[in-house]
PDB file of C-alpha atoms in Angstrom:
ATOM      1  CA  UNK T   1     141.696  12.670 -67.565  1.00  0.00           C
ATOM      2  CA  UNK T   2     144.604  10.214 -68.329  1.00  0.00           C
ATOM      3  CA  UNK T   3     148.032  11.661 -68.230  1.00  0.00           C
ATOM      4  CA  UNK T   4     147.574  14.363 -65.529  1.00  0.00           C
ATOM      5  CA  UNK T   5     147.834  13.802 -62.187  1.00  0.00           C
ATOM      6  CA  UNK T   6     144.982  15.489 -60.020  1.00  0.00           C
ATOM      7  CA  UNK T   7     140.867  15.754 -61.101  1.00  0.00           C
ATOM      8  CA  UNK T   8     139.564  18.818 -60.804  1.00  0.00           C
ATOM      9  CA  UNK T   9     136.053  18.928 -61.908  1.00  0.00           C
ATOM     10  CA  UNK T  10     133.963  20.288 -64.214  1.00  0.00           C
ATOM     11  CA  UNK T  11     134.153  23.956 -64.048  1.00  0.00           C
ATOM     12  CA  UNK T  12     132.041  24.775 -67.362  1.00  0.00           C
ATOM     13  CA  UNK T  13     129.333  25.473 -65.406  1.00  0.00           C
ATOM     14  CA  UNK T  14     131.069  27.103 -62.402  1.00  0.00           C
ATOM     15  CA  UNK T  15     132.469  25.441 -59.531  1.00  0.00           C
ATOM     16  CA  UNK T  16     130.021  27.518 -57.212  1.00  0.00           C
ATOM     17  CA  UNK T  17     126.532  29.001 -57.540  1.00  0.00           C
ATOM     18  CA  UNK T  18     126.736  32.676 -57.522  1.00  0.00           C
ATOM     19  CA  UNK T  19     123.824  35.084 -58.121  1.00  0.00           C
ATOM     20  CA  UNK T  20     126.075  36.898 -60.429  1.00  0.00           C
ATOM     21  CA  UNK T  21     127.317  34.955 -62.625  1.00  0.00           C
ATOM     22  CA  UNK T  22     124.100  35.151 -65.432  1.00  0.00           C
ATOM     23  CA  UNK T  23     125.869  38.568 -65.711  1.00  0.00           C
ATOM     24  CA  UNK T  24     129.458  37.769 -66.241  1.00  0.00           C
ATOM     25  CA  UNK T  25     129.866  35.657 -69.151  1.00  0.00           C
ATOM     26  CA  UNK T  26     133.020  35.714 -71.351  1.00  0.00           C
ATOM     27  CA  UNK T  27     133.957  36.447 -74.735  1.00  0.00           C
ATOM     28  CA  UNK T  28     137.362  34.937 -76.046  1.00  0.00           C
ATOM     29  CA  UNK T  29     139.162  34.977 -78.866  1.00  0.00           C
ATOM     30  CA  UNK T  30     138.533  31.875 -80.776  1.00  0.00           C
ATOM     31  CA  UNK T  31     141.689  29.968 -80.462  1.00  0.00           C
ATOM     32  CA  UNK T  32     141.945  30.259 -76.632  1.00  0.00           C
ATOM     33  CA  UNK T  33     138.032  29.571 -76.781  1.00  0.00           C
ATOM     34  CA  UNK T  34     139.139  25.739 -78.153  1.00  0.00           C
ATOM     35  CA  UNK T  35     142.087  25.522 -75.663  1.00  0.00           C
ATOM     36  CA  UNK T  36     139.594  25.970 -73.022  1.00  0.00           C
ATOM     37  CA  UNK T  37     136.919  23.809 -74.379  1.00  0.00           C
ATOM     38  CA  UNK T  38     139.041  20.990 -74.765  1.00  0.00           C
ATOM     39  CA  UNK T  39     140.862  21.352 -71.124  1.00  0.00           C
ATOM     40  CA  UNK T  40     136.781  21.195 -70.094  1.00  0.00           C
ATOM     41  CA  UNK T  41     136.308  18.071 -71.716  1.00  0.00           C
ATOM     42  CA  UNK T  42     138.897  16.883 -69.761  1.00  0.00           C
ATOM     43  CA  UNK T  43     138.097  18.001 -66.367  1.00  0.00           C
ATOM     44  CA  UNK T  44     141.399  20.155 -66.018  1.00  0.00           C
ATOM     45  CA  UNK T  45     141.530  23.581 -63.819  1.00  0.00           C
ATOM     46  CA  UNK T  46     139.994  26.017 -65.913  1.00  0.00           C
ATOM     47  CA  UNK T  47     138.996  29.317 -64.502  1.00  0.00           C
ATOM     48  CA  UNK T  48     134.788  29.509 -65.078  1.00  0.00           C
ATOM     49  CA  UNK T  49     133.162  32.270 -66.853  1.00  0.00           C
ATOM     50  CA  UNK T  50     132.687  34.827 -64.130  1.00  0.00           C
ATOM     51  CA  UNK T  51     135.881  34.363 -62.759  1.00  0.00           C
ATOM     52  CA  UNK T  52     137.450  34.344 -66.191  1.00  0.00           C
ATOM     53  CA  UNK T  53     135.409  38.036 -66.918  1.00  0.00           C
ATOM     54  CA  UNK T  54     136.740  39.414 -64.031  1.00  0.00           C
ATOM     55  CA  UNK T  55     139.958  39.026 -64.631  1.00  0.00           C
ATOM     56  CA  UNK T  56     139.792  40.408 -68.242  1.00  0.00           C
ATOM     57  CA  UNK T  57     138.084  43.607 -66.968  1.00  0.00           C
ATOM     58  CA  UNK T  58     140.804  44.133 -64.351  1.00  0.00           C
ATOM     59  CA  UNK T  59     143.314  43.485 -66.179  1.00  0.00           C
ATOM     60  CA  UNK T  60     141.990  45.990 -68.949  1.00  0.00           C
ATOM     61  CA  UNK T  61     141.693  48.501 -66.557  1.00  0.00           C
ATOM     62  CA  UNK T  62     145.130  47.930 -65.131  1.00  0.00           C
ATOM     63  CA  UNK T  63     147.574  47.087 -68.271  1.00  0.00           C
ATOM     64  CA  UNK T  64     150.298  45.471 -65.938  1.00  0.00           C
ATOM     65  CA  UNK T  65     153.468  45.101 -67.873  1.00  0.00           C
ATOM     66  CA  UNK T  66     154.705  42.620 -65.743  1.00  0.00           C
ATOM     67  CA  UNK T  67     152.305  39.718 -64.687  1.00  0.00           C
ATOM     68  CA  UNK T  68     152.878  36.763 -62.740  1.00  0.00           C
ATOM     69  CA  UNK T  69     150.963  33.737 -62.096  1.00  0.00           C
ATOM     70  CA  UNK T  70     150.857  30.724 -59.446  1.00  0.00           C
ATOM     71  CA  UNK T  71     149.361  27.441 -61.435  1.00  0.00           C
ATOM     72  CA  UNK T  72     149.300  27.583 -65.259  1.00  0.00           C
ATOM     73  CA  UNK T  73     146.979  24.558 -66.017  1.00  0.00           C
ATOM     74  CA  UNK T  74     146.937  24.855 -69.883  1.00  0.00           C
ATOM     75  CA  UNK T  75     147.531  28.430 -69.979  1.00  0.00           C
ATOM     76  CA  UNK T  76     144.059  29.654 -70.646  1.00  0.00           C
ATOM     77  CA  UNK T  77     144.233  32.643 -68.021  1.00  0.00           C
ATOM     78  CA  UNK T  78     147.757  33.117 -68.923  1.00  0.00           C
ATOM     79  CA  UNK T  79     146.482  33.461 -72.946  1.00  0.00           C
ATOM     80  CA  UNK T  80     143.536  35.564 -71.572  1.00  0.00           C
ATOM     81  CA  UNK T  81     145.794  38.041 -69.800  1.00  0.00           C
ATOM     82  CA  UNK T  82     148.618  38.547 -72.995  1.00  0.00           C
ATOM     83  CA  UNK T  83     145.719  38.847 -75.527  1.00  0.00           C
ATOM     84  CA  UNK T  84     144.506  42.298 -73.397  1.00  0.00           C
ATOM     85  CA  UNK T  85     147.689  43.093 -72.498  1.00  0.00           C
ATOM     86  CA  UNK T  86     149.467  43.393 -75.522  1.00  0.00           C
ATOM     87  CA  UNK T  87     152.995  44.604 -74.647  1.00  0.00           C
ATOM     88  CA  UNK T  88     152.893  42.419 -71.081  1.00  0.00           C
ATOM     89  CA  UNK T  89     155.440  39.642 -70.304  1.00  0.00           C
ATOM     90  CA  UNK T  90     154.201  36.703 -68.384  1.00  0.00           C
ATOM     91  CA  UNK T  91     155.596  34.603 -65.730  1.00  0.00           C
ATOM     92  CA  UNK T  92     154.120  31.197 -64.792  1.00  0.00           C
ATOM     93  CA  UNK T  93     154.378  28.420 -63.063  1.00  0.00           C
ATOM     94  CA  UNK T  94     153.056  24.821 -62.564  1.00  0.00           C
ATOM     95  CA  UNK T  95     153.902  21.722 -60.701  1.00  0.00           C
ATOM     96  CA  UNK T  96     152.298  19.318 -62.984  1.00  0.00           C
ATOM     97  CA  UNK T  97     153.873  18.461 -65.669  1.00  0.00           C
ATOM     98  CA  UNK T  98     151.500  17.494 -68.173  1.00  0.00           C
ATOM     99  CA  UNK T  99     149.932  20.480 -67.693  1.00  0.00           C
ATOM    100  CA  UNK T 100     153.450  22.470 -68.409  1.00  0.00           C
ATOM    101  CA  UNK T 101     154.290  20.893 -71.184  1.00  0.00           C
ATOM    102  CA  UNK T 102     150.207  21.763 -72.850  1.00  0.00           C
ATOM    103  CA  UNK T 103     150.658  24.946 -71.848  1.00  0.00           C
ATOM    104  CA  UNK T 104     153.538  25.268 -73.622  1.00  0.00           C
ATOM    105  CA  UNK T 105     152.594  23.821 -76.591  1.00  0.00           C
ATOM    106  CA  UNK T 106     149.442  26.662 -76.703  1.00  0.00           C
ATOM    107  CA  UNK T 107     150.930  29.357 -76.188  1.00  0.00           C
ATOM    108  CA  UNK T 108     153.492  28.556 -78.971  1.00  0.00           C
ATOM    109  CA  UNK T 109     150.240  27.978 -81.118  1.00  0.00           C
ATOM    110  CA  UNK T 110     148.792  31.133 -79.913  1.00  0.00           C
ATOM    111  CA  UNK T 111     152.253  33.256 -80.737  1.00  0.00           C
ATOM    112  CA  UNK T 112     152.490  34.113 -77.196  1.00  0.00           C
ATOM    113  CA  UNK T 113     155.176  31.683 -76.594  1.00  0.00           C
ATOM    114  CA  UNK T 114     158.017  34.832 -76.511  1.00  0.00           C
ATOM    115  CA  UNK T 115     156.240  36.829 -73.834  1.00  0.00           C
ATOM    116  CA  UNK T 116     156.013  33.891 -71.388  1.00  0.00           C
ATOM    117  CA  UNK T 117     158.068  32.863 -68.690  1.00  0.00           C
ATOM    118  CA  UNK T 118     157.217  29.370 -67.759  1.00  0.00           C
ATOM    119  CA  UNK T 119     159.026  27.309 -64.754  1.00  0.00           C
ATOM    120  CA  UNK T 120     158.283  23.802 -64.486  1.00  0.00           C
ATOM    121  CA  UNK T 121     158.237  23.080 -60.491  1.00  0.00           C
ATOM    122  CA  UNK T 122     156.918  23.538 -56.704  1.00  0.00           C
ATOM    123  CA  UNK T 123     155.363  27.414 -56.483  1.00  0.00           C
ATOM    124  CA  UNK T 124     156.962  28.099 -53.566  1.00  0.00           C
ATOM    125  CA  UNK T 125     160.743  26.545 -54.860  1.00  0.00           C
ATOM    126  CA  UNK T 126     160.485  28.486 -57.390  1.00  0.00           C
ATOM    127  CA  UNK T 127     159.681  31.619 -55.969  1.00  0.00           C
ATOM    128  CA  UNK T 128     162.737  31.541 -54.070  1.00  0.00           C
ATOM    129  CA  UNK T 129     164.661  32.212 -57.677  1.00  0.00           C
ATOM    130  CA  UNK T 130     162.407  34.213 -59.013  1.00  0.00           C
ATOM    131  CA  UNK T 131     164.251  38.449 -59.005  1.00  0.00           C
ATOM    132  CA  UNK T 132     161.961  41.365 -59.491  1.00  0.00           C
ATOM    133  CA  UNK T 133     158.424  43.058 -59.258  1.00  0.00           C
ATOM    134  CA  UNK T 134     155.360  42.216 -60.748  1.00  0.00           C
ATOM    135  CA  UNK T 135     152.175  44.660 -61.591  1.00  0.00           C
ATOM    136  CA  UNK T 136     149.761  41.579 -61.182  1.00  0.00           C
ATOM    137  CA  UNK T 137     149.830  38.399 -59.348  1.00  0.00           C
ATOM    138  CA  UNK T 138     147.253  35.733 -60.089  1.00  0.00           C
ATOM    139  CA  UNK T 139     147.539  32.717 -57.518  1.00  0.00           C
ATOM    140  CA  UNK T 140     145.783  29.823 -58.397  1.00  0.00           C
ATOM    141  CA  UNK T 141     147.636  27.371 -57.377  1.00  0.00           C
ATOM    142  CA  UNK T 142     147.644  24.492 -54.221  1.00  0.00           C
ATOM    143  CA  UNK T 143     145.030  26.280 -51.787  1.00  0.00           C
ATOM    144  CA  UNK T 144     147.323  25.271 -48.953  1.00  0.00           C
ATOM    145  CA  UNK T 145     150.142  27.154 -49.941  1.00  0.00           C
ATOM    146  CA  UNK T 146     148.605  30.328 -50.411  1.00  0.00           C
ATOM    147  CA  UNK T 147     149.228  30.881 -46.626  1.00  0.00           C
ATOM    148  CA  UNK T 148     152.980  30.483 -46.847  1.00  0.00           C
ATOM    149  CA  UNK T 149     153.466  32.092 -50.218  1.00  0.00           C
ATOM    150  CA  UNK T 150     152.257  35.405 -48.849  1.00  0.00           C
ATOM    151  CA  UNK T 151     154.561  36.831 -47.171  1.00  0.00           C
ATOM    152  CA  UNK T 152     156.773  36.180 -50.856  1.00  0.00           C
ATOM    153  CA  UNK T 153     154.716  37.337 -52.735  1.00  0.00           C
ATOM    154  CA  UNK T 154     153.537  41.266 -51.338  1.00  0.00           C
ATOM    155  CA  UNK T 155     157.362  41.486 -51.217  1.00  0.00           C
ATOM    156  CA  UNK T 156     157.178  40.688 -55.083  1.00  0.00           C
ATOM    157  CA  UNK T 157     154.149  43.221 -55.885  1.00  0.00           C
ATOM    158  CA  UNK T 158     154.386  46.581 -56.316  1.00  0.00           C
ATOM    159  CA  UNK T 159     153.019  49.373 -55.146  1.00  0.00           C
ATOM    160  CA  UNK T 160     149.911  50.102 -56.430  1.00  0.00           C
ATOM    161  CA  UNK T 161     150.359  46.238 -57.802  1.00  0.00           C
ATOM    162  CA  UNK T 162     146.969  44.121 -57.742  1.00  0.00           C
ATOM    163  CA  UNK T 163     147.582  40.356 -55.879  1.00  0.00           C
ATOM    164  CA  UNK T 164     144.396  37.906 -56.992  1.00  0.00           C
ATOM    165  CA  UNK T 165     143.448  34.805 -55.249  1.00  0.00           C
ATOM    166  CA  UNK T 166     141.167  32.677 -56.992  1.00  0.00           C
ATOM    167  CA  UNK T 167     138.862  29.882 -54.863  1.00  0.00           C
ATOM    168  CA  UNK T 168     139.187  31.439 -51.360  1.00  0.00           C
ATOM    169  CA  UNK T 169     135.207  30.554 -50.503  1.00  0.00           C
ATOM    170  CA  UNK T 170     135.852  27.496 -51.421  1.00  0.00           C
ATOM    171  CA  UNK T 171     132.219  25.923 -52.443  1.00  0.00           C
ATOM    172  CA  UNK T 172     130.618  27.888 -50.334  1.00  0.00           C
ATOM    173  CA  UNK T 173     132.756  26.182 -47.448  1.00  0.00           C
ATOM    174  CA  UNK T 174     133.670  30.009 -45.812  1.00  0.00           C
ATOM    175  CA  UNK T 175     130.258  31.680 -46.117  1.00  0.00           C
ATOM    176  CA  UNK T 176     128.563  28.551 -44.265  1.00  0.00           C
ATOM    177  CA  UNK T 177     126.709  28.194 -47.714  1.00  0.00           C
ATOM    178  CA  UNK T 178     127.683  24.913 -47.210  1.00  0.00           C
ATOM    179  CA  UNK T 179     129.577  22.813 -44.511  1.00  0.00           C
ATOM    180  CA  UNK T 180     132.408  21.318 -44.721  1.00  0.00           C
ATOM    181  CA  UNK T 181     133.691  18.374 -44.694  1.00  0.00           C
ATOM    182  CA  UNK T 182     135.371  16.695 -42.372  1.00  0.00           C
ATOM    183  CA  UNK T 183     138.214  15.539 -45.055  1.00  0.00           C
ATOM    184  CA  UNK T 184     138.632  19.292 -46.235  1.00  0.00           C
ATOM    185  CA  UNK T 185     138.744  20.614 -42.542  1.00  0.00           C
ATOM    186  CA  UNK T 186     142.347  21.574 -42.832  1.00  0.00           C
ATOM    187  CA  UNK T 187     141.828  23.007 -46.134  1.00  0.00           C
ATOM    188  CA  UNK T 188     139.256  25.257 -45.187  1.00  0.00           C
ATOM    189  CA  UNK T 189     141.666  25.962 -42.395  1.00  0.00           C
ATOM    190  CA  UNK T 190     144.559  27.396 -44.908  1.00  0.00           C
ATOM    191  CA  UNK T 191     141.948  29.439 -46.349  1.00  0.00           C
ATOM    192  CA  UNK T 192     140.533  30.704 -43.596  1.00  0.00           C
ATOM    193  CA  UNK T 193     144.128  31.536 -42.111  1.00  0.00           C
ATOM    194  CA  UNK T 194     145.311  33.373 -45.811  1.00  0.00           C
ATOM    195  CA  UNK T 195     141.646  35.403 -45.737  1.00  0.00           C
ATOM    196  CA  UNK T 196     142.650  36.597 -42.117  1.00  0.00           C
ATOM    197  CA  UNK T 197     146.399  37.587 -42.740  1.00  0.00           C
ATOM    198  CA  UNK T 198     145.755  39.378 -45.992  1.00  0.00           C
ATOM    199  CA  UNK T 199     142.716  41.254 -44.838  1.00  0.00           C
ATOM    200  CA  UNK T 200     144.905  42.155 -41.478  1.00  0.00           C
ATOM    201  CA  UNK T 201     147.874  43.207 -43.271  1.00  0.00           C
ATOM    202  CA  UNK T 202     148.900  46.792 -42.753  1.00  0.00           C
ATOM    203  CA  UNK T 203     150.788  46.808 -45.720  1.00  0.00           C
ATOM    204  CA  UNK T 204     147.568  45.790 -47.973  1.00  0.00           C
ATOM    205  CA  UNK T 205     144.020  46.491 -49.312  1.00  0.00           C
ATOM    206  CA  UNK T 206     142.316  43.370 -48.897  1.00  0.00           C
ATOM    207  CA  UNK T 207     138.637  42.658 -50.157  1.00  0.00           C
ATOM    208  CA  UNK T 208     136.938  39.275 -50.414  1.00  0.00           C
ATOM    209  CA  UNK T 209     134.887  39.200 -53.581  1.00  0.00           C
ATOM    210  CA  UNK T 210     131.518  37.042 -54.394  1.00  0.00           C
ATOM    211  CA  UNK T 211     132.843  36.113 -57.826  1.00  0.00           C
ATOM    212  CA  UNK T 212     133.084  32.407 -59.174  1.00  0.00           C
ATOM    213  CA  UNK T 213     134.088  30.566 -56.165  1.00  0.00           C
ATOM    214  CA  UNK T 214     135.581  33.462 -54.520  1.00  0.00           C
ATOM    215  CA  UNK T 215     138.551  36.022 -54.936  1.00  0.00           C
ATOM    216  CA  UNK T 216     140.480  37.762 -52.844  1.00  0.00           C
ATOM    217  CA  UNK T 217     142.220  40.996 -54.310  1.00  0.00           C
ATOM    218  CA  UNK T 218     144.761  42.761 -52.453  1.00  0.00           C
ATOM    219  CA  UNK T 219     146.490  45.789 -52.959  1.00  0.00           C
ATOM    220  CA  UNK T 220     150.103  46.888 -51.689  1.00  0.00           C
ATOM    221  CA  UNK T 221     150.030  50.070 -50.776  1.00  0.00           C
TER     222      UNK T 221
END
């Protein structure tokens, strides 16, 4: 994976067994289809197919005008989102900047480039700039944040507005599907603590979802 900065894995196959996911594969359009194959090849973030359906089918049910997401890798579920949504604008952000600068590049190739928003930078430094409310929220960004960005982030959802966090079972790590270990103990930690605050919240609809390696949608009420 020369040029980027973390490994991810192979997610072509999914990053977690789920019972499920025979069910949920995913049809794209062909040109986002090769963007994702060839981030694959690669090893970079790239939601897998059940994860990917799910978000197509609630974002088709929603039409949000005004998304934003938390960790653009090469834009795939950024692409995946504006195809459905036709008249949405996008708002996304990413740390790395290999993966910015790819992302940009595709969506410019996918003539999306003019309904996207994308900041170059820390998720939670850019937040801070970032002025009003979003429909949709799709975090997929450093797992350890997701604690701290929150609290920023139901303040930056709507009413009614859908927040989606990808990987909270982590492997299997939060069901006891599989243990974990001792390196990723304060990882599963940050999880664990985000899981407990959003389903808590008074000020949210919080359910934990078996889907790819785990969602957690929350809605503001």
């Amino acid at each position: 994976m020369s040029g980027f900065g973390y490994a991810h894995g192979d997610t072509s196959k999914g990053e977690r067994e789920s019972r499920t996911a025979v069910f949920n594969g995913v049809a794209l359009p062909a040109e986002i289809a090769k963007i994702r194959e060839r981030a694959f090849a690669r090893e970079i973030p790239t939601a897998d197919d059940e994860t990917l359906n799910f978000i197509c089918t609630l974002v088709a049910a929603l039409k949000p005008s005004n998304i934003l997401e938390l960790g653009t890798a090469t834009g795939v579920s950024a692409a995946v989102m504006l195809d459905i949504c036709k008249d949405a604008h996008l708002t996304t952000i990413e740390r790395e900047r290999a993966f910015y600068d790819e992302a940009l590049w595709n969506f410019k190739c996918l003539g999306m480039d003019m309904r996207v928003t994308a900041l170059y930078g820390d998720a939670y430094e850019c937040l801070q700039n970032l002025r009003g409310q979003y429909d949709f929220i799709f975090m997929d960004c450093a797992k350890v944040q997701y604690i701290k960005l929150l609290p920023l982030l139901k303040n930056m959802l709507k009413k009614g507005g859908v927040l989606l966090a990808d990987d909270v079972l982590l492997y299997g790590w939060l069901t006891g599907e599989v243990p974990v270990p001792q390196k990723r103990k304060m990882l599963y930690s940050h999880i664990k603590e985000y899981i407990d605050a959003a389903t808590r919240d008074g000020e949210l609809y919080t359910t934990v979802l078996n889907v790819g390696d785990g969602l957690a949608m929350s809605v503001k009420k």
